[in-house]
Short mmCIF file of C-alpha atoms and ligand atoms in Angstrom, two decimals:
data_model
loop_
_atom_site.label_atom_id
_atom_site.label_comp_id
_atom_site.label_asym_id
_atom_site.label_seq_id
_atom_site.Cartn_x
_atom_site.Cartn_y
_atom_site.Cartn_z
CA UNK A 1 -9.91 -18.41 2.28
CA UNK A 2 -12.14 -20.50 0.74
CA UNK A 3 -12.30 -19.08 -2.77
CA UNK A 4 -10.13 -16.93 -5.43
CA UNK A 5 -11.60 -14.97 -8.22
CA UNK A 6 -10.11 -15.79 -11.42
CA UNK A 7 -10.83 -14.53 -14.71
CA UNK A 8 -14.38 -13.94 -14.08
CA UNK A 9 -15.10 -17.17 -12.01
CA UNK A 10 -14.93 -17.76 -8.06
CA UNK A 11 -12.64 -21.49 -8.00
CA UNK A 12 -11.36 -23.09 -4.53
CA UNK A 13 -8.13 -21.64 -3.22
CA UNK A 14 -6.34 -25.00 -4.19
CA UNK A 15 -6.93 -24.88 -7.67
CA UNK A 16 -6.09 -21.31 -8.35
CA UNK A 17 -2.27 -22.66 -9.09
CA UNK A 18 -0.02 -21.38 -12.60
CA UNK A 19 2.20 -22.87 -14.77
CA UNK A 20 6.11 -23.01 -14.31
CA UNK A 21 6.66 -20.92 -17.05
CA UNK A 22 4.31 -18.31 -16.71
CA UNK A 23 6.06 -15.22 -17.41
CA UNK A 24 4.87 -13.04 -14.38
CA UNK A 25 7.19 -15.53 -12.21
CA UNK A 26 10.30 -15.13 -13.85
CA UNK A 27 10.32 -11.93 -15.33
CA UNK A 28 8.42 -9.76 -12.07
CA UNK A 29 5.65 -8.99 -15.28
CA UNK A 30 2.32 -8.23 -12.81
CA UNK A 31 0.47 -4.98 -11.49
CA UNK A 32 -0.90 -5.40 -7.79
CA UNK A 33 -2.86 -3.55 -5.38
CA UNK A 34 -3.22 -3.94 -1.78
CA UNK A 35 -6.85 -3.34 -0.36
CA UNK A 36 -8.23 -3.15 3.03
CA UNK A 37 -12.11 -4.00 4.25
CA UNK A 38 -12.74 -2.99 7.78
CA UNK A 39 -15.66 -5.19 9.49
CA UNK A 40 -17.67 -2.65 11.58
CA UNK A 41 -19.84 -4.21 14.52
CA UNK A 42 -21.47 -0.88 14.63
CA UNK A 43 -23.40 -1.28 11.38
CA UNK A 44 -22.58 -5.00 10.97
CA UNK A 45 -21.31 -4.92 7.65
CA UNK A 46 -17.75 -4.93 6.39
CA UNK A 47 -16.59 -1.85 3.91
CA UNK A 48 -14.16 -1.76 1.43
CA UNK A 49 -11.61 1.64 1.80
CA UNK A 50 -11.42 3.34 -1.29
CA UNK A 51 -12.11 0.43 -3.51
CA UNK A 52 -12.31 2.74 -6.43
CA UNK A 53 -8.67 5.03 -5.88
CA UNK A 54 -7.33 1.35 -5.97
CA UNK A 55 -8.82 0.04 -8.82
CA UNK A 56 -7.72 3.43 -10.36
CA UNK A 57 -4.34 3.13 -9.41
CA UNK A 58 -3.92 -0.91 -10.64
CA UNK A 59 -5.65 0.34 -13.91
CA UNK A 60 -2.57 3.01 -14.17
CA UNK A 61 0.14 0.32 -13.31
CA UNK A 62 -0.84 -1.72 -15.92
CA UNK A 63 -0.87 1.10 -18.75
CA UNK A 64 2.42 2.08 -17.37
CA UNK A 65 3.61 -1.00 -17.56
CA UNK A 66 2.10 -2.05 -20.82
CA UNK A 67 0.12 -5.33 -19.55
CA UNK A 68 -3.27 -5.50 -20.23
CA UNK A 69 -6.37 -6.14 -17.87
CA UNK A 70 -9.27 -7.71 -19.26
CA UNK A 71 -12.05 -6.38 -16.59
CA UNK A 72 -13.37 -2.66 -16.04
CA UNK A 73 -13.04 -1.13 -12.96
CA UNK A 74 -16.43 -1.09 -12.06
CA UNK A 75 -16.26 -5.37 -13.04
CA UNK A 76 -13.34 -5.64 -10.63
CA UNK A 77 -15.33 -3.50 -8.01
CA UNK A 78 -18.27 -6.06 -8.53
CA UNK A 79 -15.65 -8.86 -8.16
CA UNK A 80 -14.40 -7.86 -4.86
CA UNK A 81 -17.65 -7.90 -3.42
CA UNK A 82 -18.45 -11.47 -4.93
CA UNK A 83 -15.61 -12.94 -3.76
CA UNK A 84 -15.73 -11.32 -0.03
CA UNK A 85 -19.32 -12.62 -0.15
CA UNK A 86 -18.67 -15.86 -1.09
CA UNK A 87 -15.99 -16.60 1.41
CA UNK A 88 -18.22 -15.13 4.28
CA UNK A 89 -16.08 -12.77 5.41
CA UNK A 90 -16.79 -10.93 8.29
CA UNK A 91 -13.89 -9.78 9.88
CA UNK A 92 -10.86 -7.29 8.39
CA UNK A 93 -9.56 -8.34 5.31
CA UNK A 94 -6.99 -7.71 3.32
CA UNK A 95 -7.02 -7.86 -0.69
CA UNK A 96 -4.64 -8.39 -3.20
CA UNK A 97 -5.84 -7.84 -7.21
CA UNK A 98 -2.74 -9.37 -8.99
CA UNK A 99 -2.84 -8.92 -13.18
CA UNK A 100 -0.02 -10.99 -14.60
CA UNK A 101 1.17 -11.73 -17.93
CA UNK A 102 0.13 -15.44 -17.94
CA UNK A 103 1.54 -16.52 -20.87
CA UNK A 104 4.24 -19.39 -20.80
CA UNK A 105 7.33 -17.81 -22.91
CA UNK A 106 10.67 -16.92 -21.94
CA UNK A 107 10.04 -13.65 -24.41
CA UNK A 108 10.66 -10.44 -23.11
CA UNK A 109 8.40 -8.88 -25.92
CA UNK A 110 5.39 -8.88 -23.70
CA UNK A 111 2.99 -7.19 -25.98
CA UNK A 112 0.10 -9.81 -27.39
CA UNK A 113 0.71 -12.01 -24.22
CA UNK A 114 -1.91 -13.34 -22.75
CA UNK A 115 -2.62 -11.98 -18.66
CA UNK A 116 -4.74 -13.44 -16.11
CA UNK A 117 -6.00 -11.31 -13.57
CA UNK A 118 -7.00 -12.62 -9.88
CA UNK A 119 -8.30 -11.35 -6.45
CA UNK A 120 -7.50 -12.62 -3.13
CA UNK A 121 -8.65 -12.23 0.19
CA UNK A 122 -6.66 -12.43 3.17
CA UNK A 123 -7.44 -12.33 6.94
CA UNK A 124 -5.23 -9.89 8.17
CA UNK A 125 -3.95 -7.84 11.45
CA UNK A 126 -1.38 -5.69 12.01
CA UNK A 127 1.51 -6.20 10.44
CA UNK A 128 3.80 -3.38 11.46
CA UNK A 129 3.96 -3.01 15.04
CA UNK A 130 1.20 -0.48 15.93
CA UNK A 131 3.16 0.99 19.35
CA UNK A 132 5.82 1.93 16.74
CA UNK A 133 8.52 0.24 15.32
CA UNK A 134 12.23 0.84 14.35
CA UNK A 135 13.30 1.76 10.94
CA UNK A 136 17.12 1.83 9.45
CA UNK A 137 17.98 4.05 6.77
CA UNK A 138 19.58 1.23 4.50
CA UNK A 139 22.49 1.72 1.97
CA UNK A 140 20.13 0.41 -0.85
CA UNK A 141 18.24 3.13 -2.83
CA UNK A 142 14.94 3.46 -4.12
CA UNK A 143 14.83 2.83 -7.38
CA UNK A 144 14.52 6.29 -9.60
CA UNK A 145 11.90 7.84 -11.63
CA UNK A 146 13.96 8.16 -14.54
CA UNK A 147 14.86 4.17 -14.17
CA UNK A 148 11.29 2.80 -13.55
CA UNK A 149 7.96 4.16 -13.36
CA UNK A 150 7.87 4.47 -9.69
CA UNK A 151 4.05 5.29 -9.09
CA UNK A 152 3.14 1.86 -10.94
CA UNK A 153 2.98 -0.85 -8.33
CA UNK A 154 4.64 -3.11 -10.13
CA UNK A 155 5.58 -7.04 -9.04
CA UNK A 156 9.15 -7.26 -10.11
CA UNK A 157 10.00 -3.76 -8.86
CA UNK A 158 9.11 -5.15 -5.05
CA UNK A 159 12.54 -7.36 -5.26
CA UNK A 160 14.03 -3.46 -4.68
CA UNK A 161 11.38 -3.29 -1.43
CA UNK A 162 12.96 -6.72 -0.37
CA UNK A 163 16.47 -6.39 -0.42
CA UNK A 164 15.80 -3.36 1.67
CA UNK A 165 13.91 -4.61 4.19
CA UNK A 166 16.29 -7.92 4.58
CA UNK A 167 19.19 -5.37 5.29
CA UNK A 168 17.01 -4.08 8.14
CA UNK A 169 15.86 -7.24 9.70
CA UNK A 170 19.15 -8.68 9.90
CA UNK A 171 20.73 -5.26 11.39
CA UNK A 172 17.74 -6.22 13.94
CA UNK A 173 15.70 -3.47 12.83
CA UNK A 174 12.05 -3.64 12.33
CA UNK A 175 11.47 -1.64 9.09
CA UNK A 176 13.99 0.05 6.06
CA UNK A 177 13.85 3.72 4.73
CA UNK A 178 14.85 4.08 1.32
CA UNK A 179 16.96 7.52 -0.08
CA UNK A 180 15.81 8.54 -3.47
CA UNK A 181 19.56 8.64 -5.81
CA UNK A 182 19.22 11.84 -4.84
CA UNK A 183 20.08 11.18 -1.01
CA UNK A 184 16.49 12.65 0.00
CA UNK A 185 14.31 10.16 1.87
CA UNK A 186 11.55 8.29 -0.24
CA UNK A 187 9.87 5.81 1.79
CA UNK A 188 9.60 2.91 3.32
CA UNK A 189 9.78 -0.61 2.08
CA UNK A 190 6.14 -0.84 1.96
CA UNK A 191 5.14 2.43 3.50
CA UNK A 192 5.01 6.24 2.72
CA UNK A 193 6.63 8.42 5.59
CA UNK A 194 5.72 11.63 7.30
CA UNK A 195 7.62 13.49 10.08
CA UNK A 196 6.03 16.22 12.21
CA UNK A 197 7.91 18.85 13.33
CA UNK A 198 6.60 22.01 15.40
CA UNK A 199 3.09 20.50 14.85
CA UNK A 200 3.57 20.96 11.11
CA UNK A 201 3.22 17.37 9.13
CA UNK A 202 6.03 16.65 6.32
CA UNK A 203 6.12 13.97 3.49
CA UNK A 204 8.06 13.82 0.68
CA UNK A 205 6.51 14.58 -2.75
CA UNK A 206 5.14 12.16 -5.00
CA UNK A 207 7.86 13.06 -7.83
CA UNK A 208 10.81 11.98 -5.34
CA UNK A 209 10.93 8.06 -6.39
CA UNK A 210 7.39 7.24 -4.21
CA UNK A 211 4.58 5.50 -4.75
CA UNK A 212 1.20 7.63 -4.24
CA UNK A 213 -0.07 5.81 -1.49
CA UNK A 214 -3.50 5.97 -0.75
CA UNK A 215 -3.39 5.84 2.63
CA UNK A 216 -1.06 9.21 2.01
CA UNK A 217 -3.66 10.91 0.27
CA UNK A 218 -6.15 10.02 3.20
CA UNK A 219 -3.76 11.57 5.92
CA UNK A 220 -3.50 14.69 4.10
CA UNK A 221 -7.10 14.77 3.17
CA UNK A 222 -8.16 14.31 6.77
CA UNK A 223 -5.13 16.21 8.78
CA UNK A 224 -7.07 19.28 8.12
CA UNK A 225 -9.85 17.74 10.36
CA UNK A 226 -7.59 17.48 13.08
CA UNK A 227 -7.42 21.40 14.46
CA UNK A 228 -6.33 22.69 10.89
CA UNK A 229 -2.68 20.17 11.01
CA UNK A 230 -1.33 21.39 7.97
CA UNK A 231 0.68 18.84 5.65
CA UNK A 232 3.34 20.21 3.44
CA UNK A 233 4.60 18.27 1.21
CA UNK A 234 8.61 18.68 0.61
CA UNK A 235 12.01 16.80 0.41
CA UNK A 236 13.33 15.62 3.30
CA UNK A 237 16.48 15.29 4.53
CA UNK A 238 17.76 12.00 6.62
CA UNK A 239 19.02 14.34 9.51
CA UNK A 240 15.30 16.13 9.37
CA UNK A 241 14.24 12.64 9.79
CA UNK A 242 16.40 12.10 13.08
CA UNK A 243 15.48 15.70 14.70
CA UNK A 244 11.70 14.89 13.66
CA UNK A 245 9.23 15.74 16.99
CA UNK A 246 7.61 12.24 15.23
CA UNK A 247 7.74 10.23 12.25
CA UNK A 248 5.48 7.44 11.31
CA UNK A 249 4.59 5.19 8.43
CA UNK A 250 1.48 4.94 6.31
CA UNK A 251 0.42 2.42 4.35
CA UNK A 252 -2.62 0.28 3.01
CA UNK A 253 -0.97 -3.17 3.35
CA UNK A 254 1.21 -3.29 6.23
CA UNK A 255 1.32 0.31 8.37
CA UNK A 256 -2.26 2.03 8.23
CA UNK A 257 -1.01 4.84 10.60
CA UNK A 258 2.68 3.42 12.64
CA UNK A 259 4.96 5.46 14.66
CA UNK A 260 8.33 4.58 13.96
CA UNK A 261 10.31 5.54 17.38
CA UNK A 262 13.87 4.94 16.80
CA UNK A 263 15.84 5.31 13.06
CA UNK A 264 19.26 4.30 13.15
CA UNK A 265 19.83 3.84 16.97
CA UNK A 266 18.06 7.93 17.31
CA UNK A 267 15.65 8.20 19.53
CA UNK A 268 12.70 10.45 17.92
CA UNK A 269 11.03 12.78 20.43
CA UNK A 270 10.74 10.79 23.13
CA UNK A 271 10.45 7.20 22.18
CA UNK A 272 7.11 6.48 22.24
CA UNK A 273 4.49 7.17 19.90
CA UNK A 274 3.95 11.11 19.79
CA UNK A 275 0.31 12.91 20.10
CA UNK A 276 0.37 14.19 16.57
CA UNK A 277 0.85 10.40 15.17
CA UNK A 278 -1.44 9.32 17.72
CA UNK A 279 -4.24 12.17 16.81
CA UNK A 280 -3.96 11.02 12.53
CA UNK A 281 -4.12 7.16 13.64
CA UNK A 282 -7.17 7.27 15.95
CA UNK A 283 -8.91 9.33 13.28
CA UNK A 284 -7.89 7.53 10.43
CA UNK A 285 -9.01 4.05 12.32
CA UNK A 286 -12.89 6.20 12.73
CA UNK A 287 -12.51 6.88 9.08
CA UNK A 288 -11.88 3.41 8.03
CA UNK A 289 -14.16 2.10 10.49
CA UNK A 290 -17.60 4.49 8.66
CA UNK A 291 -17.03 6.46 11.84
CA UNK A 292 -16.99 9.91 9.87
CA UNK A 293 -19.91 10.86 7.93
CA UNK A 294 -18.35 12.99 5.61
CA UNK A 295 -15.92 9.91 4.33
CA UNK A 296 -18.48 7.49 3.56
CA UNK A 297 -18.13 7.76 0.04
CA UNK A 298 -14.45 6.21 0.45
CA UNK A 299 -16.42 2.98 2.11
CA UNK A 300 -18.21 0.44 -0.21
CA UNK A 301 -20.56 -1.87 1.77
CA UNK A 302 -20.28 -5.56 0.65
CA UNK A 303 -23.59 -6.70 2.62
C1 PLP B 1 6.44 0.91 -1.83
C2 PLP B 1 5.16 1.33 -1.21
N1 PLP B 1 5.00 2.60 -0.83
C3 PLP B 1 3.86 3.03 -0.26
C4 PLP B 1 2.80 2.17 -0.03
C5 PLP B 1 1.54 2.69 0.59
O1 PLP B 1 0.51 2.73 -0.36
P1 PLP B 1 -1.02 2.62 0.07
O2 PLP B 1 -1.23 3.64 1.12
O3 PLP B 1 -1.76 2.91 -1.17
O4 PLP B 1 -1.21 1.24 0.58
C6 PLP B 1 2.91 0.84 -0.40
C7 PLP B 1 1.79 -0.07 -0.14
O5 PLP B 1 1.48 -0.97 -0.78
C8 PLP B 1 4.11 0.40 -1.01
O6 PLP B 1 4.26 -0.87 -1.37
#
């Protein structure tokens, strides 16, 4: 797009470039979020989805993480909308806030360095297959709680994320599951994971090695919309994943709602997307979309 915010000024894409040495690229030393804005033709505007739970959550990477941001939330809010205005955008969007420690050192002491803090937008479509894709359970583990701070979305703990999801593609799989150390399943690469089974919905709790995804928290907020589907949340087991009725993916960045179909050469259910994953997708699209009244307060208008 045309412009990136940048500590507090809107520059052309081009110029928004760093340094060799900046520390962020060698050392993994940035918080991130991952933000969607729906365009809706019905009210001709385009809404951000819970700008605010993201903001939250990049505020809480970085004090986890010990890097400092130099904006409030409610000045990165205003930013977002600044830079989706500028750039025109009417369409679906994705956005990535990136802090990084900016400094140019090769010191690993990163308190007193300096951290820059930009926003991107991004045209954006569906990046996981949305008639469901096909996930292997890869030998790789998440990496633990007690090892990293796994609810901070943190840039250099993504390589773990990669290194799955390279295993996968080149086993010609779409998507990697990761095990928590404790052989219970965590999540995806980039995606939180639910399986429904007798009509009840399952996803593994947020102590297990996952991120909190917000896109989680909105499928268990809404589920009870959808004829009382109860969510429990509870460790699961890879063979519960195989004798699932459904699993599917959820995820702000790449999944929104995706059915995952096959894991590790099973066929789940039947093979196709199932009605329960179907029922949570349609509903969370309305949701996203200002569709449903009652979540409007998750959608911030940019026009
Ligand atoms: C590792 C990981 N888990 C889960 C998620 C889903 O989080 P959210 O729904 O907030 O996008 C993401 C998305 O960025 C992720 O990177």
């Amino acid at each position: 797009m045309k412009y990136v915010w940048m500590d507090g000024k809107l520059i052309p894409e081009k110029e928004a470039v760093i340094p060799i040495l900046t520390h962020a690229l060698h050392y993994g030393t940035s918080v991130f979020e991952g933000i969607r804005a729906y365009w809706s033709s019905d009210s001709n505007n385009l809404y951000i989805f819970r700008a605010r739970d993201h903001y939250i959550r990049f505020r809480n990477s970085a004090k986890i993480m010990g890097i400092r941001i130099n904006y409030s939330i409610d000045e990165l809010i205003k930013a977002t909308v600044e830079l989706l205005k500028a750039n025109e955008v009417h369409e679906n969007v994705y956005i990535r806030p990136i802090t990084f420690v900016s400094a140019s050192t090769v010191n690993l002491d990163i308190r007193n360095l300096e951290t820059s803090t930009a926003i991107i937008a991004i045209p954006f479509g569906h990046y996981l297959e949305p008639k469901g894709v096909r996930a292997k359970v890869v030998s790789w583990l998440r990496v633990h709680n007690s090892m990293f701070p796994m609810k901070a979305k943190v840039g250099g703990i993504y390589v773990n994320s990669v290194i799955a999801l390279l295993d996968a593609k080149v086993s010609g799989f779409d998507e990697a599951i990761l095990l928590n150390r404790d052989g219970y399943v965590a999540e995806g690469s980039g995606e939180n994971i639910f399986i429904v089974k007798d009509g009840v919905l399952y996803t593994p709790p947020t102590y297990d090695s996952i991120l909190e995804g917000i896109t989680r928290d909105t499928v268990i907020t809404i589920a009870r919309d959808l004829g009382g589907l109860t969510v429990i949340e509870k460790r699961i087991t890879r063979e519960e994943l195989y004798t699932a009725d459904e699993v599917f993916f959820t995820g702000g960045t790449a999944a929104e709602v995706t059915p995952v179909v096959n894991i590790d050469g099973r066929v789940i259910g039947n093979g196709e997307p199932g009605p329960v994953t179907l029922k949570v997708r349609s509903y969370y699209m309305d949701v996203v979309h200002g569709k449903v009244s009652k979540y409007m307060n998750w959608l911030m208008p940019v026009y």
